[in-house]
Short mmCIF file of C-alpha atoms in Angstrom, two decimals:
data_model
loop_
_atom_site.label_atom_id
_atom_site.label_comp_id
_atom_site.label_asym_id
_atom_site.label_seq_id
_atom_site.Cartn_x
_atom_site.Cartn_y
_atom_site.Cartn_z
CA UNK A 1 0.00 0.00 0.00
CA UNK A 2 1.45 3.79 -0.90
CA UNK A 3 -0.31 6.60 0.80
CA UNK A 4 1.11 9.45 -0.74
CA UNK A 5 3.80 7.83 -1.73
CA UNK A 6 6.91 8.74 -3.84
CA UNK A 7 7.78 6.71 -6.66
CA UNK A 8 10.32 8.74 -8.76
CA UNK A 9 12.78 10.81 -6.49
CA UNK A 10 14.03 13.20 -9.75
CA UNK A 11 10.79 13.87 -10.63
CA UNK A 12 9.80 14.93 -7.26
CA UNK A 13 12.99 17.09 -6.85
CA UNK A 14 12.18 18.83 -9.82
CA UNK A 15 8.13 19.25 -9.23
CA UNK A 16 8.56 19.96 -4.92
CA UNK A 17 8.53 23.39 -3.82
CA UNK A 18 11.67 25.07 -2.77
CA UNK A 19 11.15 24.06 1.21
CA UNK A 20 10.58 20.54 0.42
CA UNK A 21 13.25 20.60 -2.16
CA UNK A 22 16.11 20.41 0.62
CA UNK A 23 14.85 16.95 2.28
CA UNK A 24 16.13 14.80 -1.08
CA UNK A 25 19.62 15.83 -0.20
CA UNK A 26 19.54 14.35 3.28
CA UNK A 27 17.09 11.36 2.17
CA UNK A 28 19.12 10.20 -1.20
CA UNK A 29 22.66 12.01 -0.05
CA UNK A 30 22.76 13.44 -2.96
CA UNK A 31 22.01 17.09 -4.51
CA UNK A 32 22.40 17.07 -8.13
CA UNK A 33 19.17 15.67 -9.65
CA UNK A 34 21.39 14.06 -12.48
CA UNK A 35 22.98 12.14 -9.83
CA UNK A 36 22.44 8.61 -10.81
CA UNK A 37 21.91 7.38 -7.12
CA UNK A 38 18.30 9.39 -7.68
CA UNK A 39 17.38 6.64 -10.16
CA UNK A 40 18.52 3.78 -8.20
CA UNK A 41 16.65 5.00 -5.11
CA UNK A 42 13.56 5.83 -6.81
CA UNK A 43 10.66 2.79 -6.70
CA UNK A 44 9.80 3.58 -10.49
CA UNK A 45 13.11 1.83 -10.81
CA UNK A 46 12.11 -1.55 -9.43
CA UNK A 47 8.08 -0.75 -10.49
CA UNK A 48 8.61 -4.17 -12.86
CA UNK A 49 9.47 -6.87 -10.17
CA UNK A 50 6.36 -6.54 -8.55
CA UNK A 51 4.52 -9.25 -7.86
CA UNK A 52 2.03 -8.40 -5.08
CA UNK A 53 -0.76 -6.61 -5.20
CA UNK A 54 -0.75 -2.85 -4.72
CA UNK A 55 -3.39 -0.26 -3.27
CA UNK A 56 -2.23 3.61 -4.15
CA UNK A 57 -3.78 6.13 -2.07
CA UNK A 58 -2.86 9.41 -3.56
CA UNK A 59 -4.68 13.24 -3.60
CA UNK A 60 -5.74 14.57 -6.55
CA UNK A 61 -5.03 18.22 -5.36
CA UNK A 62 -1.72 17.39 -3.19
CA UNK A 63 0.72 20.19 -4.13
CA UNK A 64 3.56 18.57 -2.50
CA UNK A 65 3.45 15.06 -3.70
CA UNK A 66 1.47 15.25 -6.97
CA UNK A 67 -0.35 12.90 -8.29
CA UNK A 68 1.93 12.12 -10.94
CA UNK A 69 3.98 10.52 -8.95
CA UNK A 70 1.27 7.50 -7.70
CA UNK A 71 0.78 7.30 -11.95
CA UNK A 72 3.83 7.03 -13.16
CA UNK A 73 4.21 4.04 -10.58
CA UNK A 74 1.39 2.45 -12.34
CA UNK A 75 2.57 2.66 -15.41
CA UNK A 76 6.11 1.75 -14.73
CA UNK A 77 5.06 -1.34 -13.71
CA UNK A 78 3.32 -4.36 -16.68
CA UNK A 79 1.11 -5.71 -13.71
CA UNK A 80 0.11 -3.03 -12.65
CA UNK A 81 -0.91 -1.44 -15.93
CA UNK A 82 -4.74 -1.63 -16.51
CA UNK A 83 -4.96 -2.69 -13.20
CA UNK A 84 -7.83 -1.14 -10.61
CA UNK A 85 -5.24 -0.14 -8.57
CA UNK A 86 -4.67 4.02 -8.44
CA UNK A 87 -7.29 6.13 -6.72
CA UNK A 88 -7.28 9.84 -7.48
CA UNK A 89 -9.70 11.64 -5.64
CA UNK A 90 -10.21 14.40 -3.70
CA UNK A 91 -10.39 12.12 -0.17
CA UNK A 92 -8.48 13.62 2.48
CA UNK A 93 -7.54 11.88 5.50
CA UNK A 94 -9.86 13.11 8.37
CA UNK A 95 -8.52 13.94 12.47
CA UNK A 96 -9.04 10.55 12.82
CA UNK A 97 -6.43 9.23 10.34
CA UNK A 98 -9.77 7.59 8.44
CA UNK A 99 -9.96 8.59 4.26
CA UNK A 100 -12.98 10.23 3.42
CA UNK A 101 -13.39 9.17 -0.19
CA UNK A 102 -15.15 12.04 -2.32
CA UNK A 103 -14.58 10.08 -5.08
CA UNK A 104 -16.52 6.87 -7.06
CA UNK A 105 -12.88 5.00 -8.08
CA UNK A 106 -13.03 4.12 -4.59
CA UNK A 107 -15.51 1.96 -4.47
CA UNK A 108 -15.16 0.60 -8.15
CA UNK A 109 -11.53 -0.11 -6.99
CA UNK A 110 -11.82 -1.67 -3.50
CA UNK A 111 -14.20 -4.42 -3.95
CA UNK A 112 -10.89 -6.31 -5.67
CA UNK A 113 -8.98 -5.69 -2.02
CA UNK A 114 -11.39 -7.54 -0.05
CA UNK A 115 -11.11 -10.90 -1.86
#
């Protein structure tokens, strides 16, 4: 399961805004977004060995994290690709840590989770 998650470190680096921008150096050790070590780090990388199912929980309207970065993980990956497995909505998580889904891909998607 991703919730929010980042799938391809360069792309992030160059989409984040400035603030965020200076947590890649400490998290990859690296600064220089051509640095291959971004590419080896980045789970787009391995996106083709997966064998498991995935659930990815992302915000449509997250400014930080876009949602580019929960679809280019579905793409990168052949099993995943077609796949009921990205939700894009505008669900936020409530005080409670609980998603509020806004959106109808939620429940077309997570009948195939509780098989």
């Amino acid at each position: 399961m991703s919730y929010y998650g980042v799938s391809d470190l360069r792309q992030l680096g160059e989409a984040t805004h400035k603030f965020e921008s200076g947590y890649l150096k400490t998290l990859v050790g690296a600064s220089d977004l051509a640095d291959p070590v971004f590419a080896a780090r980045s789970p787009i990388t391995h996106a083709a060995q997966i064998s498991a199912p995935v659930l990815l929980l992302q915000d449509a309207d997250d400014k930080v994290n876009p949602p580019e970065q929960s679809l280019s993980w579905r793409a990168g990956s052949p099993k995943l690709a077609g796949a009921a497995t990205s939700i894009c909505s505008r669900a936020r998580p409530t005080a409670s840590s609980r998603w509020t889904p806004c959106a109808p891909a939620w429940a077309s998607s997570s009948g195939s989770w509780t098989r």
